[in-house]
Short mmCIF file of N, CA, C and O in Angstrom, two decimals:
data_model
loop_
_atom_site.label_atom_id
_atom_site.label_comp_id
_atom_site.label_asym_id
_atom_site.label_seq_id
_atom_site.Cartn_x
_atom_site.Cartn_y
_atom_site.Cartn_z
N MET W 15 73.21 130.30 77.79
CA MET W 15 72.78 128.54 77.88
C MET W 15 71.84 128.54 79.34
O MET W 15 71.99 129.27 80.62
N ASN W 16 70.39 127.82 79.44
CA ASN W 16 69.56 127.76 80.51
C ASN W 16 70.35 126.78 81.58
O ASN W 16 71.17 125.77 81.04
N PHE W 17 69.62 126.12 82.18
CA PHE W 17 69.73 125.07 83.43
C PHE W 17 69.78 124.02 83.04
O PHE W 17 70.78 123.00 83.17
N THR W 18 68.42 123.44 81.81
CA THR W 18 68.70 122.24 81.05
C THR W 18 69.69 121.72 80.21
O THR W 18 70.04 121.25 80.27
N ASP W 19 70.25 123.19 79.53
CA ASP W 19 71.02 123.18 78.64
C ASP W 19 72.55 122.36 79.04
O ASP W 19 72.96 121.78 79.07
N ALA W 20 72.51 123.31 80.50
CA ALA W 20 73.98 123.62 81.65
C ALA W 20 73.62 121.76 81.81
O ALA W 20 75.07 120.48 82.19
N GLN W 21 72.86 121.10 82.06
CA GLN W 21 72.29 119.95 83.10
C GLN W 21 72.71 118.53 81.48
O GLN W 21 73.77 118.00 82.08
N SER W 22 72.62 119.31 80.57
CA SER W 22 72.78 118.41 79.88
C SER W 22 73.92 118.38 79.24
O SER W 22 74.95 116.99 78.88
N LEU W 23 75.04 118.89 79.19
CA LEU W 23 76.11 118.83 78.95
C LEU W 23 77.09 118.64 79.64
O LEU W 23 78.09 117.10 79.75
N LEU W 24 76.60 119.00 81.08
CA LEU W 24 77.35 117.89 82.54
C LEU W 24 76.86 116.75 82.18
O LEU W 24 77.71 115.68 82.57
N THR W 25 75.85 115.96 81.78
CA THR W 25 75.55 114.50 81.57
C THR W 25 76.59 113.90 80.36
O THR W 25 76.82 113.25 80.96
N PHE W 26 76.14 114.65 79.29
CA PHE W 26 77.26 114.52 78.28
C PHE W 26 78.31 114.36 78.70
O PHE W 26 79.17 112.98 78.47
N GLY W 27 79.43 115.35 79.16
CA GLY W 27 80.65 114.71 79.69
C GLY W 27 80.57 113.82 80.71
O GLY W 27 81.87 113.18 80.68
N LEU W 28 80.37 113.73 81.79
CA LEU W 28 80.21 112.97 82.67
C LEU W 28 80.31 110.88 81.63
O LEU W 28 80.72 110.78 82.16
N MET W 29 78.88 111.22 80.41
CA MET W 29 79.12 109.51 80.04
C MET W 29 80.41 109.78 79.01
O MET W 29 80.83 108.47 79.13
N MET W 30 80.72 110.34 78.50
CA MET W 30 82.03 110.56 77.64
C MET W 30 82.96 109.88 78.93
O MET W 30 84.11 109.25 78.50
N ILE W 31 83.26 110.73 79.77
CA ILE W 31 84.02 110.16 80.63
C ILE W 31 84.25 108.75 81.61
O ILE W 31 85.59 107.98 81.48
N ILE W 32 82.83 108.34 81.80
CA ILE W 32 82.73 106.39 81.80
C ILE W 32 82.98 106.15 80.96
O ILE W 32 83.65 104.77 81.31
N VAL W 33 82.70 105.89 79.30
CA VAL W 33 82.42 105.39 78.39
C VAL W 33 84.38 105.62 77.96
O VAL W 33 84.41 103.93 77.85
N PHE W 34 85.02 105.86 78.20
CA PHE W 34 86.25 106.44 77.82
C PHE W 34 87.21 105.97 79.22
O PHE W 34 88.75 105.76 78.31
N ALA W 35 86.69 105.75 80.40
CA ALA W 35 87.72 105.65 81.10
C ALA W 35 88.49 104.58 80.91
O ALA W 35 89.70 103.87 81.70
N THR W 36 87.56 103.34 80.53
CA THR W 36 87.88 101.89 80.72
C THR W 36 88.92 101.31 80.11
O THR W 36 89.81 101.15 80.23
N PRO W 37 88.73 101.82 78.46
CA PRO W 37 90.24 101.82 77.82
C PRO W 37 91.25 101.89 77.94
O PRO W 37 91.97 101.62 77.69
N ILE W 38 91.17 103.44 78.45
CA ILE W 38 92.58 104.67 78.94
C ILE W 38 93.11 103.83 80.19
O ILE W 38 93.98 103.61 79.74
N TYR W 39 92.16 102.95 80.51
CA TYR W 39 92.63 102.38 81.91
C TYR W 39 93.78 101.66 81.48
O TYR W 39 94.81 100.78 81.60
N LYS W 40 93.13 100.28 80.63
CA LYS W 40 93.54 99.24 80.01
C LYS W 40 94.22 99.88 79.21
O LYS W 40 95.15 98.82 79.77
N PHE W 41 94.73 100.77 78.62
CA PHE W 41 95.55 100.81 77.51
C PHE W 41 96.72 101.35 78.53
O PHE W 41 97.74 100.59 77.92
N ASN W 42 96.37 102.11 79.16
CA ASN W 42 97.53 102.26 80.24
C ASN W 42 98.38 101.27 81.13
O ASN W 42 99.63 101.10 81.12
N ASN W 43 97.33 100.37 81.71
CA ASN W 43 97.90 99.31 82.01
C ASN W 43 98.78 98.41 80.86
O ASN W 43 99.61 97.71 80.91
N TYR W 44 98.71 98.20 80.17
CA TYR W 44 99.21 97.51 78.74
C TYR W 44 100.41 97.95 78.28
O TYR W 44 101.25 97.30 78.48
N ILE W 45 100.53 98.90 78.48
CA ILE W 45 101.27 100.02 78.37
C ILE W 45 102.50 99.77 79.37
O ILE W 45 103.92 99.75 79.34
N LYS W 46 102.29 99.29 80.77
CA LYS W 46 103.15 99.48 81.93
C LYS W 46 103.58 98.36 81.14
O LYS W 46 105.23 98.23 82.35
N ALA W 47 102.93 97.36 81.10
CA ALA W 47 103.45 95.90 81.35
C ALA W 47 104.20 95.70 80.32
O ALA W 47 104.92 95.02 80.47
N HIS W 48 103.70 95.80 79.24
CA HIS W 48 104.98 96.30 77.98
C HIS W 48 106.38 97.08 78.04
O HIS W 48 107.21 95.96 77.77
N THR W 49 106.00 98.40 78.92
CA THR W 49 107.97 98.18 79.12
C THR W 49 108.19 97.85 80.52
O THR W 49 109.53 97.60 80.48
N ARG W 50 107.76 96.81 81.76
CA ARG W 50 108.33 95.98 82.47
C ARG W 50 108.44 95.16 81.38
O ARG W 50 109.74 94.58 82.04
N ASN W 51 108.46 94.25 80.74
CA ASN W 51 108.74 93.28 79.77
C ASN W 51 109.90 93.56 79.10
O ASN W 51 110.88 92.50 78.82
N GLU W 52 109.94 94.69 78.81
CA GLU W 52 111.38 94.94 77.71
C GLU W 52 112.63 95.11 78.82
O GLU W 52 113.40 94.56 78.62
N HIS W 53 112.05 96.22 79.91
CA HIS W 53 112.61 96.07 80.55
C HIS W 53 114.14 94.98 81.13
O HIS W 53 115.16 94.44 81.55
N VAL W 54 112.66 93.87 81.40
CA VAL W 54 113.60 92.64 82.13
C VAL W 54 114.23 91.87 80.65
O VAL W 54 115.43 91.17 80.28
N LYS W 55 113.66 92.22 79.75
CA LYS W 55 114.76 92.02 78.68
C LYS W 55 115.69 91.70 78.19
O LYS W 55 117.28 91.23 78.14
N THR W 56 115.46 93.64 78.80
CA THR W 56 117.33 94.19 79.03
C THR W 56 117.75 93.29 79.58
O THR W 56 119.26 93.33 79.63
N ALA W 57 117.60 93.84 80.45
CA ALA W 57 118.05 93.10 82.05
C ALA W 57 118.83 91.73 81.97
O ALA W 57 120.17 91.46 81.98
N THR W 58 117.98 90.81 81.29
CA THR W 58 118.20 89.44 80.79
C THR W 58 119.42 89.67 79.66
O THR W 58 120.29 88.74 79.82
N GLU W 59 118.99 90.29 79.36
CA GLU W 59 120.17 90.36 77.56
C GLU W 59 122.09 90.72 78.21
O GLU W 59 122.90 90.09 78.11
N TRP W 60 121.89 91.25 79.45
CA TRP W 60 122.84 92.32 80.32
C TRP W 60 123.66 91.46 81.09
O TRP W 60 124.60 90.89 81.28
N ALA W 61 122.46 90.55 81.70
CA ALA W 61 123.32 89.13 82.29
C ALA W 61 123.96 88.59 81.97
O ALA W 61 125.10 88.33 81.75
N ASN W 62 123.25 87.54 80.66
CA ASN W 62 123.71 87.09 79.62
C ASN W 62 125.41 87.78 79.40
O ASN W 62 126.61 86.77 79.02
N GLN W 63 125.63 88.88 79.41
CA GLN W 63 126.70 89.64 78.45
C GLN W 63 127.94 89.20 80.22
O GLN W 63 128.83 89.97 79.94
N ALA W 64 127.25 89.75 80.79
CA ALA W 64 128.40 89.52 82.35
C ALA W 64 128.37 88.62 81.98
O ALA W 64 130.32 88.55 82.66
N VAL W 65 127.83 87.22 81.87
CA VAL W 65 127.91 86.07 82.27
C VAL W 65 129.43 85.54 81.70
O VAL W 65 130.54 85.18 81.95
N ALA W 66 129.20 86.17 80.27
CA ALA W 66 129.99 85.66 78.97
C ALA W 66 131.31 86.89 79.23
O ALA W 66 132.15 86.14 78.84
N ALA W 67 131.18 87.89 80.00
CA ALA W 67 132.71 88.10 80.09
C ALA W 67 133.67 87.82 81.37
O ALA W 67 134.52 88.16 81.11
N LEU W 68 132.69 86.84 82.05
CA LEU W 68 133.83 86.33 83.29
C LEU W 68 133.86 84.45 82.50
O LEU W 68 134.09 83.63 83.34
N VAL W 69 133.60 84.46 81.26
CA VAL W 69 133.35 82.52 80.61
C VAL W 69 135.24 82.37 80.79
O VAL W 69 135.07 80.81 80.86
N ASN W 70 135.85 82.62 80.48
CA ASN W 70 137.10 82.21 81.06
C ASN W 70 137.70 81.77 82.46
O ASN W 70 138.74 81.27 82.61
N SER W 71 136.91 82.46 83.89
CA SER W 71 136.86 82.29 84.96
C SER W 71 136.39 81.30 85.26
O SER W 71 135.02 81.47 84.56
N ASP W 72 136.09 80.78 86.70
CA ASP W 72 135.07 79.55 87.26
C ASP W 72 133.65 80.32 87.45
O ASP W 72 134.45 81.22 88.06
N LEU W 73 133.42 80.22 87.14
CA LEU W 73 131.44 81.12 87.27
C LEU W 73 130.68 80.57 88.60
O LEU W 73 129.96 81.31 89.29
N ASN W 74 131.48 79.84 89.35
CA ASN W 74 130.89 78.87 90.61
C ASN W 74 131.82 79.39 91.70
O ASN W 74 131.22 78.61 92.83
N THR W 75 132.29 80.17 91.49
CA THR W 75 133.08 80.62 92.77
C THR W 75 132.04 82.13 92.98
O THR W 75 131.52 82.98 91.94
N LEU W 76 132.09 82.05 94.32
CA LEU W 76 131.21 82.86 94.76
C LEU W 76 131.98 84.06 94.89
O LEU W 76 131.55 85.86 93.97
N PRO W 77 133.09 84.60 94.95
CA PRO W 77 133.69 86.50 94.04
C PRO W 77 133.19 86.23 92.08
O PRO W 77 132.69 87.67 91.85
N ASN W 78 133.49 85.40 91.44
CA ASN W 78 132.76 85.88 89.79
C ASN W 78 131.24 86.15 90.09
O ASN W 78 131.01 86.61 89.29
N ARG W 79 130.56 85.67 90.86
CA ARG W 79 129.58 85.58 90.84
C ARG W 79 129.14 86.97 91.22
O ARG W 79 127.85 87.25 90.36
N LYS W 80 129.71 86.86 92.17
CA LYS W 80 129.40 88.30 92.73
C LYS W 80 129.16 89.82 91.86
O LYS W 80 129.04 90.18 91.42
N LYS W 81 130.73 89.29 91.28
CA LYS W 81 131.43 90.09 90.29
C LYS W 81 130.33 90.54 89.18
O LYS W 81 129.89 91.35 88.61
N ALA W 82 130.09 89.11 88.47
CA ALA W 82 128.88 89.43 87.76
C ALA W 82 127.83 90.39 87.96
O ALA W 82 127.22 91.22 86.67
N VAL W 83 127.04 90.01 89.27
CA VAL W 83 126.00 90.87 90.15
C VAL W 83 126.75 92.01 89.88
O VAL W 83 125.61 92.86 90.02
N ASP W 84 127.42 92.90 90.62
CA ASP W 84 127.84 93.51 90.44
C ASP W 84 128.02 94.21 88.99
O ASP W 84 127.17 96.06 88.51
N ASP W 85 128.53 94.09 88.11
CA ASP W 85 128.61 94.72 86.63
C ASP W 85 127.20 94.96 86.38
O ASP W 85 126.90 96.32 85.31
N LEU W 86 125.98 93.25 86.50
CA LEU W 86 124.80 93.68 85.69
C LEU W 86 123.86 95.15 87.02
O LEU W 86 123.39 95.89 86.43
N THR W 87 124.26 95.21 88.30
CA THR W 87 123.85 96.08 88.54
C THR W 87 124.21 97.50 88.65
O THR W 87 123.47 98.50 88.18
N SER W 88 125.75 97.53 87.84
CA SER W 88 126.20 99.04 87.77
C SER W 88 125.42 99.08 86.47
O SER W 88 124.94 100.38 86.43
N ARG W 89 125.25 98.32 85.71
CA ARG W 89 124.77 98.77 83.92
C ARG W 89 123.35 99.46 84.22
O ARG W 89 123.03 100.11 83.34
N ILE W 90 122.85 98.10 85.03
CA ILE W 90 121.25 98.38 85.13
C ILE W 90 121.30 100.44 85.92
O ILE W 90 120.20 100.56 85.33
N ALA W 91 121.99 100.48 86.95
CA ALA W 91 122.32 101.73 87.41
C ALA W 91 122.47 102.92 86.23
O ALA W 91 122.32 104.09 86.50
N ASN W 92 124.03 102.35 85.36
CA ASN W 92 124.35 103.74 84.32
C ASN W 92 123.14 104.13 83.16
O ASN W 92 123.12 105.22 83.01
N ASN W 93 121.61 102.81 83.66
CA ASN W 93 121.45 103.12 82.34
C ASN W 93 119.78 103.89 83.64
O ASN W 93 118.30 103.82 82.27
N LYS W 94 119.10 103.77 84.05
CA LYS W 94 119.19 105.05 84.83
C LYS W 94 117.27 104.15 85.45
O LYS W 94 116.81 104.40 85.02
N LEU W 95 117.92 102.36 85.16
CA LEU W 95 116.53 101.55 85.70
C LEU W 95 117.14 101.46 86.90
O LEU W 95 116.07 99.74 86.98
N ALA W 96 117.68 101.43 87.94
CA ALA W 96 117.88 100.82 88.99
C ALA W 96 116.66 100.72 89.96
O ALA W 96 116.46 99.90 91.02
N GLY W 97 115.47 101.27 89.89
CA GLY W 97 114.50 101.27 90.66
C GLY W 97 113.41 100.71 90.26
O GLY W 97 112.68 100.03 90.76
N LYS W 98 114.14 100.01 88.74
CA LYS W 98 113.02 99.07 88.14
C LYS W 98 113.38 97.60 88.75
O LYS W 98 111.98 96.58 88.27
N PHE W 99 114.40 97.33 89.27
CA PHE W 99 114.81 95.64 89.62
C PHE W 99 115.12 96.05 91.15
O PHE W 99 115.53 96.22 91.76
N THR W 100 114.75 94.87 92.01
CA THR W 100 114.92 93.94 92.92
C THR W 100 116.30 93.75 92.81
O THR W 100 116.83 92.95 91.70
N GLN W 101 117.62 93.55 94.03
CA GLN W 101 118.70 92.82 93.95
C GLN W 101 118.39 91.60 93.74
O GLN W 101 118.93 91.00 93.16
N ALA W 102 117.20 91.07 94.48
CA ALA W 102 116.64 89.41 94.06
C ALA W 102 116.58 89.43 92.58
O ALA W 102 117.22 88.09 92.30
N GLU W 103 115.91 90.00 91.79
CA GLU W 103 115.78 89.61 90.47
C GLU W 103 117.03 89.74 89.59
O GLU W 103 117.40 89.05 89.13
N ILE W 104 118.00 90.53 90.52
CA ILE W 104 119.20 90.61 89.45
C ILE W 104 120.19 89.58 89.73
O ILE W 104 120.71 89.14 89.05
N GLU W 105 119.89 88.94 90.61
CA GLU W 105 120.58 88.09 90.93
C GLU W 105 120.42 86.70 90.42
O GLU W 105 120.97 86.19 90.27
N SER W 106 118.92 86.25 90.26
CA SER W 106 118.18 86.09 89.25
C SER W 106 118.36 85.52 88.16
O SER W 106 118.34 84.23 87.79
N TYR W 107 118.71 86.80 87.65
CA TYR W 107 118.86 86.80 85.96
C TYR W 107 120.67 86.22 85.91
O TYR W 107 120.74 85.66 84.49
N ILE W 108 120.87 86.64 86.73
CA ILE W 108 122.50 86.59 86.65
C ILE W 108 122.42 84.44 86.65
O ILE W 108 122.97 84.21 85.86
N GLU W 109 121.71 83.99 87.34
CA GLU W 109 121.64 82.52 88.27
C GLU W 109 120.84 81.87 86.72
O GLU W 109 122.23 81.09 85.85
N LYS W 110 119.78 82.43 86.43
CA LYS W 110 119.88 81.69 84.40
C LYS W 110 121.14 81.90 83.49
O LYS W 110 120.86 80.93 82.94
N ALA W 111 121.36 83.69 83.29
CA ALA W 111 122.47 83.40 82.61
C ALA W 111 123.37 82.30 82.89
O ALA W 111 123.93 81.78 81.92
N ILE W 112 123.59 82.16 84.14
CA ILE W 112 124.64 80.65 84.60
C ILE W 112 124.19 79.47 83.85
O ILE W 112 124.92 78.70 83.66
N ALA W 113 123.23 79.30 83.90
CA ALA W 113 122.64 78.18 84.22
C ALA W 113 122.43 77.56 82.42
O ALA W 113 123.25 76.65 82.00
N GLU W 114 122.21 78.83 81.28
CA GLU W 114 121.93 78.61 80.36
C GLU W 114 123.87 78.55 79.42
O GLU W 114 123.87 77.84 79.11
N LEU W 115 124.29 78.95 80.62
CA LEU W 115 126.44 78.63 79.85
C LEU W 115 126.39 77.58 80.13
O LEU W 115 127.02 76.97 79.19
N ASN W 116 125.82 76.85 81.43
CA ASN W 116 126.71 75.18 81.54
C ASN W 116 126.08 74.37 80.68
O ASN W 116 126.04 73.59 80.67
N LYS W 117 124.32 75.02 79.65
CA LYS W 117 123.96 73.74 79.22
C LYS W 117 124.60 72.82 78.71
O LYS W 117 125.91 73.59 78.18
#
């Protein structure tokens, strides 16, 4: 292979990287967003279940809300999703579940 063949091969390789970089980057972002959405759906479902488990008790008391938050937090941790949610997000899922139950 002479020098011009190597240059053309290098140029072709760089062009392929440039052409495919944007779609790969966008696909990667799509996968991340889709995964995050699925995690949020799962956490919301678990929040509803945690609140439903306490439906016979008064959900407006602080200990019962804390128990629901603790139940959801432990379930998220048991499923190795602990790093995916903040404590504020977990508490908001419980509050949404309580609001839905009170409708």
